[in-house]
Short mmCIF file of C-alpha atoms in Angstrom, two decimals:
data_model
loop_
_atom_site.label_atom_id
_atom_site.label_comp_id
_atom_site.label_asym_id
_atom_site.label_seq_id
_atom_site.Cartn_x
_atom_site.Cartn_y
_atom_site.Cartn_z
CA MET A 346 7.13 39.17 -2.81
CA ARG A 347 3.64 38.97 -4.31
CA ARG A 348 2.52 36.65 -1.47
CA LYS A 349 3.77 39.13 1.15
CA THR A 350 1.92 41.98 -0.54
CA LYS A 351 -1.33 40.01 -0.43
CA LEU A 352 -0.77 39.29 3.27
CA PHE A 353 -0.23 42.96 4.06
CA LEU A 354 -3.43 43.84 2.16
CA LEU A 355 -5.44 41.27 4.12
CA LEU A 356 -4.06 42.53 7.39
CA GLY A 357 -4.94 46.12 6.41
CA MET A 358 -8.50 45.20 5.49
CA SER A 359 -8.96 43.35 8.79
CA SER A 360 -7.72 46.38 10.69
CA ALA A 361 -10.09 48.67 8.80
CA VAL A 362 -13.10 46.48 9.54
CA TYR A 363 -12.15 46.32 13.21
CA ALA A 364 -11.75 50.10 13.33
CA CYS A 365 -15.22 50.58 11.76
CA LYS A 366 -16.76 48.30 14.38
CA GLU A 367 -15.11 50.37 17.07
CA ASP A 368 -16.78 53.55 15.64
CA ILE A 369 -20.32 52.10 15.47
CA GLN A 370 -22.31 52.84 18.62
CA ILE A 371 -25.05 50.32 19.14
CA ASP A 372 -27.44 51.74 21.72
CA THR A 373 -31.11 51.19 22.48
CA PRO A 374 -32.81 53.94 24.48
CA SER A 375 -34.74 52.95 27.56
CA ILE A 376 -37.72 54.43 29.37
CA ALA A 377 -36.56 54.74 32.94
CA SER A 378 -39.94 55.93 34.23
CA TYR A 379 -43.23 57.43 33.15
CA GLN A 380 -46.21 59.02 34.79
CA THR A 381 -49.75 59.73 33.52
CA VAL A 382 -53.34 59.43 34.70
CA GLU A 383 -55.13 56.13 35.15
CA VAL A 384 -58.60 57.50 34.29
CA ALA A 385 -59.46 60.15 31.69
CA TYR A 386 -62.50 61.69 30.04
CA MET A 387 -62.94 61.97 26.29
CA GLY A 388 -61.85 65.47 25.34
CA ASP A 389 -59.13 65.61 28.01
CA SER A 390 -55.53 66.59 27.41
CA ILE A 391 -53.81 64.22 29.82
CA PRO A 392 -50.27 64.89 31.13
CA VAL A 393 -47.52 62.45 30.25
CA ASP A 394 -44.10 62.62 31.96
CA ILE A 395 -41.33 60.42 30.58
CA THR A 396 -37.75 59.86 31.74
CA VAL A 397 -35.46 58.51 29.01
CA ASP A 398 -32.00 56.95 29.36
CA GLY A 399 -29.52 56.32 26.57
CA ALA A 400 -26.10 57.44 25.42
CA TYR A 401 -26.92 57.87 21.74
CA PRO A 402 -28.75 61.07 20.57
CA LEU A 403 -32.54 60.76 20.47
CA ASN A 404 -34.81 61.26 17.47
CA THR A 405 -38.38 61.48 18.82
CA ILE A 406 -40.70 60.41 21.59
CA LYS A 407 -44.14 59.44 20.27
CA THR A 408 -47.25 58.87 22.34
CA THR A 409 -50.12 57.02 20.66
CA PHE A 410 -53.65 56.49 21.93
CA PHE A 411 -55.19 53.06 21.11
CA ARG A 412 -58.73 51.83 21.65
CA ASN A 413 -59.54 48.17 20.83
CA ASP A 414 -56.21 47.94 18.94
CA GLU A 415 -57.22 50.88 16.74
CA ARG A 416 -54.96 53.93 16.64
CA ILE A 417 -57.09 56.93 17.57
CA ALA A 418 -54.63 59.77 18.12
CA GLU A 419 -50.94 60.43 18.55
CA GLY A 420 -48.53 63.15 19.60
CA ILE A 421 -44.85 63.86 18.98
CA ILE A 422 -42.43 65.15 21.63
CA PRO A 423 -39.25 66.67 20.15
CA ALA A 424 -36.24 65.13 21.87
CA ASN A 425 -32.47 65.04 21.28
CA LYS A 426 -30.91 63.59 24.42
CA ALA A 427 -31.67 61.57 27.53
CA GLY A 428 -33.65 63.35 30.20
CA ILE A 429 -37.14 64.15 31.49
CA TYR A 430 -39.85 65.18 29.04
CA HIS A 431 -43.33 66.57 29.66
CA SER A 432 -46.24 66.53 27.21
CA LYS A 433 -50.01 66.29 26.94
CA LEU A 434 -51.95 63.76 24.89
CA LEU A 435 -55.44 64.54 23.62
CA VAL A 436 -58.03 61.87 24.38
CA PRO A 437 -60.27 62.24 21.30
CA PHE A 438 -64.01 62.75 21.55
CA ILE A 439 -65.55 60.13 19.25
CA LYS A 440 -69.17 59.13 18.70
CA ASP A 441 -70.68 55.75 19.56
CA ILE A 442 -67.77 54.49 21.70
CA ALA A 443 -68.69 53.11 25.13
CA ASP A 444 -66.73 53.76 28.30
CA GLY A 445 -63.94 51.26 28.81
CA PRO A 446 -60.22 50.46 28.79
CA ALA A 447 -57.71 51.89 26.33
CA GLU A 448 -53.92 52.05 25.99
CA ILE A 449 -51.25 54.66 25.50
CA GLN A 450 -48.14 53.50 23.66
CA ILE A 451 -44.94 55.39 24.47
CA MET A 452 -42.19 54.96 21.89
CA VAL A 453 -38.67 56.39 22.26
CA LYS A 454 -36.49 56.30 19.16
CA ASN A 455 -32.87 57.40 18.77
CA LYS A 456 -31.08 58.69 15.67
CA ASN A 457 -29.74 55.22 15.02
CA PHE A 458 -33.43 54.19 14.66
CA ASN A 459 -33.29 51.85 17.64
CA TYR A 460 -36.38 52.18 19.78
CA THR A 461 -38.20 51.05 22.92
CA THR A 462 -41.95 50.95 23.53
CA ILE A 463 -44.20 50.41 26.50
CA MET A 464 -48.01 50.15 26.75
CA VAL A 465 -49.78 52.06 29.50
CA PRO A 466 -53.37 51.04 30.38
CA ILE A 467 -55.94 53.79 30.94
CA GLN A 468 -59.70 53.89 31.58
CA ILE A 469 -61.73 56.21 29.31
CA THR A 470 -65.14 57.71 30.19
CA ARG A 471 -67.50 59.90 28.15
CA PRO A 472 -68.24 63.09 30.09
CA LYS A 473 -71.73 64.17 31.04
CA PHE A 474 -71.53 67.92 30.60
CA PRO A 475 -73.60 70.15 32.88
CA TYR A 476 -74.69 72.08 29.75
CA LEU A 477 -73.75 72.87 26.16
CA THR A 478 -73.83 76.22 24.35
CA LEU A 479 -75.57 76.70 21.00
CA LYS A 480 -73.61 79.46 19.25
CA THR A 481 -75.46 81.30 16.47
CA ALA A 482 -75.25 84.59 14.59
CA TYR A 483 -78.16 85.75 16.77
CA GLY A 484 -76.45 84.98 20.07
CA ASP A 485 -75.62 82.09 22.38
CA TYR A 486 -78.25 79.75 23.83
CA LYS A 487 -77.77 77.38 26.76
CA MET A 488 -78.61 73.74 26.01
CA GLU A 489 -79.74 71.85 29.10
CA PRO A 490 -79.52 68.07 29.72
CA VAL A 491 -82.67 66.19 28.67
CA PRO A 492 -84.06 64.13 31.62
CA GLY A 493 -83.77 60.39 31.13
CA GLU A 494 -81.33 60.73 28.18
CA PRO A 495 -77.85 61.04 29.72
CA TYR A 496 -76.03 62.46 26.69
CA LYS A 497 -78.79 64.56 25.07
CA TYR A 498 -79.07 68.34 25.37
CA ALA A 499 -81.73 70.72 24.06
CA VAL A 500 -82.88 74.32 23.93
CA THR A 501 -86.30 75.64 22.91
CA GLU A 502 -86.54 79.25 21.71
CA ALA A 503 -88.30 81.50 19.22
CA PHE A 504 -85.19 81.62 17.05
CA PRO A 505 -85.10 84.49 14.53
CA ASN A 506 -84.81 82.22 11.50
CA THR A 507 -85.92 78.78 10.31
CA LYS A 508 -82.40 78.27 8.95
CA LEU A 509 -80.10 78.26 11.96
CA ASN A 510 -76.41 77.78 11.20
CA ALA A 511 -74.85 77.02 14.55
CA LEU A 512 -71.93 75.52 16.45
CA ILE A 513 -72.26 73.64 19.72
CA GLU A 514 -69.63 74.35 22.36
CA ALA A 515 -68.71 71.85 25.06
CA PRO A 516 -67.23 73.35 28.25
CA PRO A 517 -64.06 71.96 29.91
CA TYR A 518 -64.90 68.89 31.99
CA GLY A 519 -62.69 67.85 34.90
CA LYS A 520 -59.20 69.12 35.68
CA ASN A 521 -57.72 68.07 32.30
CA GLY A 522 -60.70 68.97 30.12
CA ASN A 523 -60.80 71.26 27.09
CA SER A 524 -63.46 73.47 25.58
CA PHE A 525 -64.18 72.44 21.98
CA LEU A 526 -66.82 72.72 19.25
CA PHE A 527 -69.15 70.27 17.56
CA GLY A 528 -69.90 71.32 14.00
CA GLY A 529 -70.03 70.55 10.30
CA ALA A 530 -72.61 69.24 7.84
CA THR A 531 -71.69 65.74 9.05
CA ILE A 532 -71.22 66.55 12.70
CA SER A 533 -67.83 65.96 14.32
CA ALA A 534 -65.97 67.21 17.37
CA TYR A 535 -63.17 69.80 17.22
CA ALA A 536 -64.87 71.82 14.47
CA THR A 537 -63.67 75.29 13.47
CA ASN A 538 -65.60 78.52 13.82
CA LYS A 539 -66.44 78.38 10.09
CA ASP A 540 -67.82 74.84 10.16
CA SER A 541 -71.39 75.28 11.38
CA ILE A 542 -74.27 72.80 11.63
CA PRO A 543 -77.08 73.74 9.19
CA PHE A 544 -80.16 73.32 11.39
CA GLN A 545 -83.40 73.93 9.49
CA ILE A 546 -87.15 73.66 10.11
CA VAL A 547 -90.49 74.78 8.69
CA ARG A 548 -92.50 76.79 11.25
CA ALA A 549 -94.76 79.79 11.60
CA PRO A 550 -92.92 83.11 12.13
CA GLY A 551 -92.40 83.86 15.82
CA SER A 552 -93.13 80.34 17.03
CA THR A 553 -90.65 78.32 19.04
CA PHE A 554 -88.76 75.21 18.05
CA THR A 555 -86.27 72.92 19.76
CA VAL A 556 -82.65 72.30 18.82
CA SER A 557 -81.16 69.12 20.28
CA PHE A 558 -77.85 67.28 20.19
CA ASP A 559 -76.62 63.94 21.57
CA THR A 560 -72.93 63.88 22.55
CA ARG A 561 -72.72 60.10 22.21
CA SER A 562 -74.47 59.44 18.87
CA PHE A 563 -73.79 62.95 17.45
CA GLU A 564 -77.43 62.98 16.31
CA ALA A 565 -78.96 66.43 16.07
CA ALA A 566 -82.28 68.03 15.13
CA PRO A 567 -84.06 69.67 13.42
CA PHE A 568 -83.06 69.04 9.82
CA LEU A 569 -85.29 69.18 6.78
CA LYS A 570 -85.36 66.39 4.25
CA PRO A 571 -83.94 67.41 0.86
CA SER A 572 -86.72 69.06 -1.12
CA PHE A 573 -87.36 71.08 -4.28
CA GLY A 574 -90.17 73.62 -4.24
CA GLY A 575 -91.57 72.11 -1.05
CA ILE A 576 -91.65 68.56 -2.46
CA GLU A 577 -89.43 66.13 -0.56
CA PHE A 578 -87.08 63.81 -2.38
CA PRO A 579 -87.22 60.11 -1.53
CA ASN A 580 -84.13 58.50 -0.06
CA PHE A 581 -81.03 58.82 -2.21
CA ALA A 582 -79.73 55.68 -3.94
CA ASN A 583 -76.24 55.83 -5.45
CA ASN A 584 -76.31 59.61 -4.87
CA ILE A 585 -79.49 60.03 -6.96
CA ALA A 586 -83.04 60.98 -5.92
CA VAL A 587 -85.91 61.84 -8.26
CA ILE A 588 -89.25 63.61 -7.95
CA GLU A 589 -91.82 64.03 -10.73
CA ALA A 590 -94.38 66.75 -10.12
CA GLU A 591 -96.34 69.67 -11.54
CA PHE A 592 -94.73 73.11 -11.40
CA LYS A 593 -96.02 76.51 -12.45
CA GLN A 594 -94.25 79.29 -14.31
CA ASN A 595 -92.91 81.94 -11.89
CA GLN A 596 -93.50 79.58 -8.94
CA LEU A 597 -91.29 80.31 -5.91
CA ILE A 598 -88.81 77.44 -5.49
CA GLY A 599 -87.04 76.75 -2.21
CA LEU A 600 -84.12 74.31 -2.12
CA ASP A 601 -84.22 72.91 1.40
CA GLY A 602 -82.48 70.12 3.26
CA ILE A 603 -79.33 70.08 1.09
CA VAL A 604 -76.64 70.83 3.63
CA ASP A 605 -74.02 71.83 1.06
CA ILE A 606 -76.41 73.65 -1.31
CA ALA A 607 -73.90 76.50 -1.63
CA ASN A 608 -71.68 74.11 -3.60
CA TRP A 609 -74.42 72.98 -5.99
CA TRP A 610 -74.84 74.22 -9.57
CA ILE A 611 -78.28 75.76 -10.06
CA ASN A 612 -79.61 75.52 -13.62
CA PRO A 613 -80.13 79.15 -14.79
CA SER A 614 -82.25 78.01 -17.75
CA PHE A 615 -85.01 76.84 -15.41
CA LEU A 616 -84.33 78.74 -12.17
CA SER A 617 -83.89 82.49 -11.76
CA ASN A 618 -82.11 83.50 -8.56
CA ASN A 619 -84.17 85.79 -6.31
CA GLY A 620 -81.10 86.70 -4.26
CA ASP A 621 -82.59 85.53 -0.96
CA GLY A 622 -81.94 81.79 -1.20
CA THR A 623 -85.08 81.16 -3.26
CA TYR A 624 -85.61 80.85 -7.02
CA LYS A 625 -88.30 81.54 -9.62
CA PHE A 626 -89.32 78.71 -11.94
CA ARG A 627 -88.90 80.08 -15.48
CA ALA A 628 -90.48 77.28 -17.52
CA ILE A 629 -94.20 77.06 -18.38
CA ASP A 630 -96.73 75.19 -16.28
CA GLY A 631 -96.36 71.43 -16.58
CA LYS A 632 -94.97 68.23 -15.23
CA TYR A 633 -91.20 68.00 -14.73
CA ARG A 634 -88.69 65.43 -13.57
CA ILE A 635 -86.24 66.82 -11.02
CA THR A 636 -83.15 64.66 -10.48
CA ALA A 637 -80.95 65.58 -7.51
CA ASP A 638 -77.40 64.34 -8.04
CA GLN A 639 -75.32 64.44 -4.84
CA ALA A 640 -72.13 63.38 -6.65
CA LEU A 641 -72.25 66.02 -9.41
CA LYS A 642 -74.06 68.47 -7.10
CA TYR A 643 -76.83 69.74 -9.35
CA PHE A 644 -80.54 69.40 -10.18
CA LYS A 645 -81.30 68.03 -13.63
CA ILE A 646 -84.67 69.47 -14.73
CA GLU A 647 -86.57 67.85 -17.61
CA PRO A 648 -90.11 68.32 -19.00
CA MET A 649 -92.42 65.32 -19.00
CA ALA A 650 -95.46 64.10 -20.94
CA GLY A 651 -97.37 61.77 -18.67
CA ASP A 652 -94.91 59.33 -17.13
CA ALA A 653 -92.19 59.76 -19.78
CA LEU A 654 -89.79 62.50 -20.75
CA ALA A 655 -91.43 64.83 -23.25
CA ASN A 656 -90.57 64.74 -26.95
CA PHE A 657 -91.30 67.77 -29.10
CA ASP A 658 -94.75 67.96 -30.67
CA PRO A 659 -94.18 69.57 -34.11
CA VAL A 660 -97.89 70.32 -34.54
CA ARG A 661 -98.59 72.02 -31.22
CA LYS A 662 -95.02 73.31 -30.80
CA THR A 663 -94.98 71.93 -27.26
CA GLY A 664 -93.08 69.28 -25.34
CA GLY A 665 -89.33 69.05 -24.92
CA VAL A 666 -86.41 70.38 -26.94
CA TRP A 667 -83.08 68.73 -26.22
CA VAL A 668 -79.49 69.91 -26.67
CA ASN A 669 -76.25 68.03 -27.12
CA GLY A 670 -72.79 68.90 -28.32
CA GLY A 671 -69.14 68.19 -28.83
CA ILE A 672 -66.77 67.86 -31.78
CA GLY A 673 -68.34 68.43 -35.20
CA ASP A 674 -66.81 67.14 -38.44
CA SER A 675 -63.21 68.05 -37.55
CA ASP A 676 -61.34 67.52 -34.28
CA GLY A 677 -58.42 69.83 -34.87
CA SER A 678 -56.60 70.30 -31.61
CA ALA A 679 -59.68 71.10 -29.55
CA PRO A 680 -60.33 69.02 -26.41
CA LYS A 681 -63.36 66.75 -26.70
CA GLU A 682 -65.00 67.92 -23.46
CA ARG A 683 -66.84 70.83 -25.07
CA PHE A 684 -70.37 70.71 -23.64
CA GLY A 685 -71.88 69.25 -20.49
CA ILE A 686 -74.15 69.90 -17.53
CA PRO A 687 -73.31 70.86 -14.82
CA SER A 688 -69.86 71.18 -16.37
CA MET A 689 -67.90 69.93 -19.37
CA ALA A 690 -65.22 68.52 -17.10
CA ALA A 691 -67.52 66.68 -14.67
CA ASN A 692 -70.14 65.38 -17.10
CA PRO A 693 -69.28 65.83 -20.80
CA SER A 694 -72.11 65.02 -23.22
CA LEU A 695 -69.87 64.15 -26.20
CA TRP A 696 -72.81 63.39 -28.52
CA ASN A 697 -74.18 60.78 -26.10
CA PRO A 698 -77.99 60.94 -26.53
CA GLN A 699 -78.47 59.57 -23.01
CA LYS A 700 -77.01 62.89 -21.84
CA ASN A 701 -79.31 65.16 -23.85
CA VAL A 702 -79.95 68.38 -21.93
CA ALA A 703 -83.42 69.92 -21.77
CA MET A 704 -84.11 73.49 -22.82
CA ALA A 705 -86.57 75.45 -20.70
CA PRO A 706 -89.93 75.77 -22.50
CA LEU A 707 -91.00 79.40 -22.05
CA GLY A 708 -94.31 79.10 -23.93
CA ASN A 709 -95.59 79.98 -27.41
CA GLY A 710 -93.11 77.56 -29.01
CA VAL A 711 -90.06 79.34 -27.56
CA TYR A 712 -87.29 77.44 -25.74
CA GLN A 713 -84.17 78.69 -24.00
CA ILE A 714 -80.91 77.43 -22.58
CA LYS A 715 -78.28 79.48 -20.73
CA LEU A 716 -74.69 78.27 -20.94
CA ILE A 717 -71.53 79.65 -19.35
CA ALA A 718 -68.39 79.79 -21.50
CA GLY A 719 -65.53 77.75 -20.08
CA GLN A 720 -67.82 75.96 -17.63
CA ASN A 721 -70.52 74.05 -19.47
CA LEU A 722 -69.99 75.51 -22.96
CA PHE A 723 -66.85 75.42 -25.10
CA LEU A 724 -64.72 78.53 -24.60
CA SER A 725 -63.45 78.74 -28.18
CA ASN A 726 -62.69 76.84 -31.33
CA VAL A 727 -59.11 76.43 -32.46
CA SER A 728 -57.90 76.32 -36.02
CA GLY A 729 -58.94 73.13 -37.78
CA SER A 730 -61.75 72.18 -35.41
CA THR A 731 -65.52 72.42 -35.34
CA VAL A 732 -67.30 72.08 -32.03
CA GLY A 733 -70.77 73.20 -31.15
CA ILE A 734 -74.27 72.33 -30.03
CA SER A 735 -77.32 70.94 -31.85
CA PHE A 736 -81.05 70.84 -31.05
CA TYR A 737 -83.21 67.70 -31.13
CA GLN A 738 -86.88 66.74 -30.83
CA ASN A 739 -86.35 63.46 -28.96
CA SER A 740 -85.45 63.22 -25.31
CA ARG A 741 -82.94 60.39 -25.57
CA SER A 742 -82.02 60.07 -29.25
CA PHE A 743 -80.75 62.05 -32.26
CA ASP A 744 -83.52 60.80 -34.57
CA ASN A 745 -85.05 64.23 -35.27
CA TYR A 746 -82.90 67.33 -35.30
CA PHE A 747 -84.10 70.86 -35.90
CA ALA A 748 -83.16 72.63 -39.10
CA LEU A 749 -81.76 75.97 -37.94
CA ASN A 750 -81.58 79.56 -39.07
CA LEU A 751 -79.15 81.71 -37.08
CA VAL A 752 -81.11 84.97 -37.19
CA GLN A 753 -79.31 86.88 -34.46
CA ASN A 754 -75.61 86.40 -33.87
CA LEU A 755 -73.07 88.19 -31.71
CA TYR A 756 -70.23 90.19 -33.15
CA GLY A 757 -66.88 91.24 -31.76
CA SER A 758 -65.72 90.62 -28.23
CA PRO A 759 -67.42 90.08 -25.86
CA GLY A 760 -70.39 90.31 -28.28
CA GLN A 761 -72.70 92.91 -29.81
CA PRO A 762 -75.96 92.32 -31.70
CA THR A 763 -74.91 94.23 -34.85
CA SER A 764 -72.16 93.52 -37.37
CA ALA A 765 -70.68 96.93 -36.64
CA GLY A 766 -69.24 95.27 -33.54
CA GLY A 767 -66.66 93.34 -35.58
CA THR A 768 -66.30 89.70 -36.57
CA THR A 769 -68.95 87.09 -35.74
CA ARG A 770 -68.69 85.00 -32.61
CA PHE A 771 -70.83 82.08 -33.86
CA GLU A 772 -71.59 80.37 -37.14
CA LEU A 773 -73.92 77.68 -38.42
CA LYS A 774 -72.25 74.49 -39.66
CA THR A 775 -73.16 70.89 -40.36
CA SER A 776 -71.78 68.07 -38.24
CA ILE A 777 -70.64 65.42 -40.71
CA GLY A 778 -70.00 61.74 -40.14
CA ASN A 779 -70.44 61.37 -36.42
CA VAL A 780 -73.13 60.12 -34.06
CA SER A 781 -74.97 63.46 -34.12
CA LYS A 782 -76.41 62.35 -37.53
CA ASP A 783 -75.43 65.33 -39.68
CA ALA A 784 -77.32 67.82 -37.53
CA PRO A 785 -76.76 71.56 -37.93
CA ILE A 786 -74.48 72.81 -35.20
CA ILE A 787 -73.91 76.25 -33.77
CA SER A 788 -70.21 76.73 -33.11
CA THR A 789 -67.78 79.53 -32.53
CA VAL A 790 -65.86 80.84 -35.51
CA SER A 791 -62.33 79.42 -35.71
CA ASN A 792 -59.97 81.07 -33.21
CA ARG A 793 -62.79 83.14 -31.64
CA THR A 794 -63.01 83.05 -27.86
CA LEU A 795 -66.29 83.51 -26.02
CA GLY A 796 -64.68 84.90 -22.88
CA ALA A 797 -64.49 82.81 -19.73
CA ASN A 798 -67.51 82.81 -17.37
CA ARG A 799 -69.78 84.82 -19.69
CA THR A 800 -73.37 83.57 -19.89
CA TYR A 801 -74.72 83.01 -23.42
CA VAL A 802 -78.46 82.68 -23.93
CA PHE A 803 -79.62 80.50 -26.84
CA THR A 804 -83.29 81.10 -27.69
CA LEU A 805 -85.02 78.74 -30.13
CA ASP A 806 -88.29 79.74 -31.81
CA THR A 807 -89.94 76.58 -33.15
CA LYS A 808 -92.96 78.34 -34.71
CA VAL A 809 -90.98 79.00 -37.89
CA SER A 810 -89.16 76.62 -40.19
CA PRO A 811 -86.25 76.35 -40.08
CA ALA A 812 -86.28 77.07 -36.33
CA ALA A 813 -84.92 80.51 -35.57
CA VAL A 814 -81.97 80.76 -33.19
CA THR A 815 -81.02 83.99 -31.49
CA ILE A 816 -77.93 84.31 -29.30
CA THR A 817 -77.59 87.01 -26.65
CA LEU A 818 -75.10 87.72 -23.91
CA GLU A 819 -76.54 87.99 -20.39
#
């Protein structure tokens, strides 16, 4: 009886397997026919007609554009059953690619993930537009072909401004062509209306200048070299470029040739914003090192003595005063990123003397630094922690700190100069047992917030001993 039962079970399993095989539909879709162009221009949207056979429901039809075995662009055609499908595939406009052969891959895939592909050869040519259009806030200007340079276009006008944010529009070319825009700080095709090219030149008011663009190399002109106060930076190496030069107090400073200057942090201790794209140099006359950092997007400004960074001269009360900060003698639960330029998050100092920050020397032994709470200055102390900033006489060490006297504090929230305003915002403490070498630190009182994005001005008067610190809210 047991042997018969086993036999019936085996027969049942065999029947079940057979039934499952009957239910499985194994089907590979096929491309019965296709039609597209044999020659296309870059920037075209070329028609693709595909006829698909197959009994099993479809998933997608994908068309992919290849050039030298590199995938350049692709499109998806929604599909669910056999039939005729129509689509258009964009032939991308790419710089520095010569005319020549390319391929379009057509892939048909069903919902069982079986698929069929074919490769369709096509010849690609870069168009030679009859003109381009320079689109600016002051109007549109027609760019004509430059004789002898088949892909270069130019327009010469007395443009209203030396800074000319513009887009360049290409007209449709041929029967499948599209109108599109060249734009962006690093120029590319298919830009948006917000992505302009920051043309810039130095010229006399009312004089003409030429704007040019090459549709093969994507090279354009004019652009200024990055400069600070009219002094050009040398070529950047590892995102850093440095100039060392004499500057005068209240000198007008232009920041030219930095295409994304709107995203850069401008040091308010040294540069006062004039509101018209220029700045006033706040520090006294002297030699300064200006370091442009493309990665962190800021200018580090430091006073110099001869060919070296300036240390403080305690006799003449001149030279450099340097700031650093971080955790004092107790961590508590405060995060360690508590002070840094241009921001605590991007470049925390953390008592690293190589990251000492220069104060702006204003003259007569007075120095100043402006810090923004929650950005480059700690926002608050929490219970059980001491964090703050200290002041040093050496540019890249903690060998000589200033003894401090906090003569003007802020009280209450956001901060008033008299004690009638409530509890103090800051206090004077000593940093014990860390690399800051027991320096006095100015920190917030425990559990006192400074208020996000408020600018605090620390003014140090070195003519008295200990040095007098006043804190104001800008």
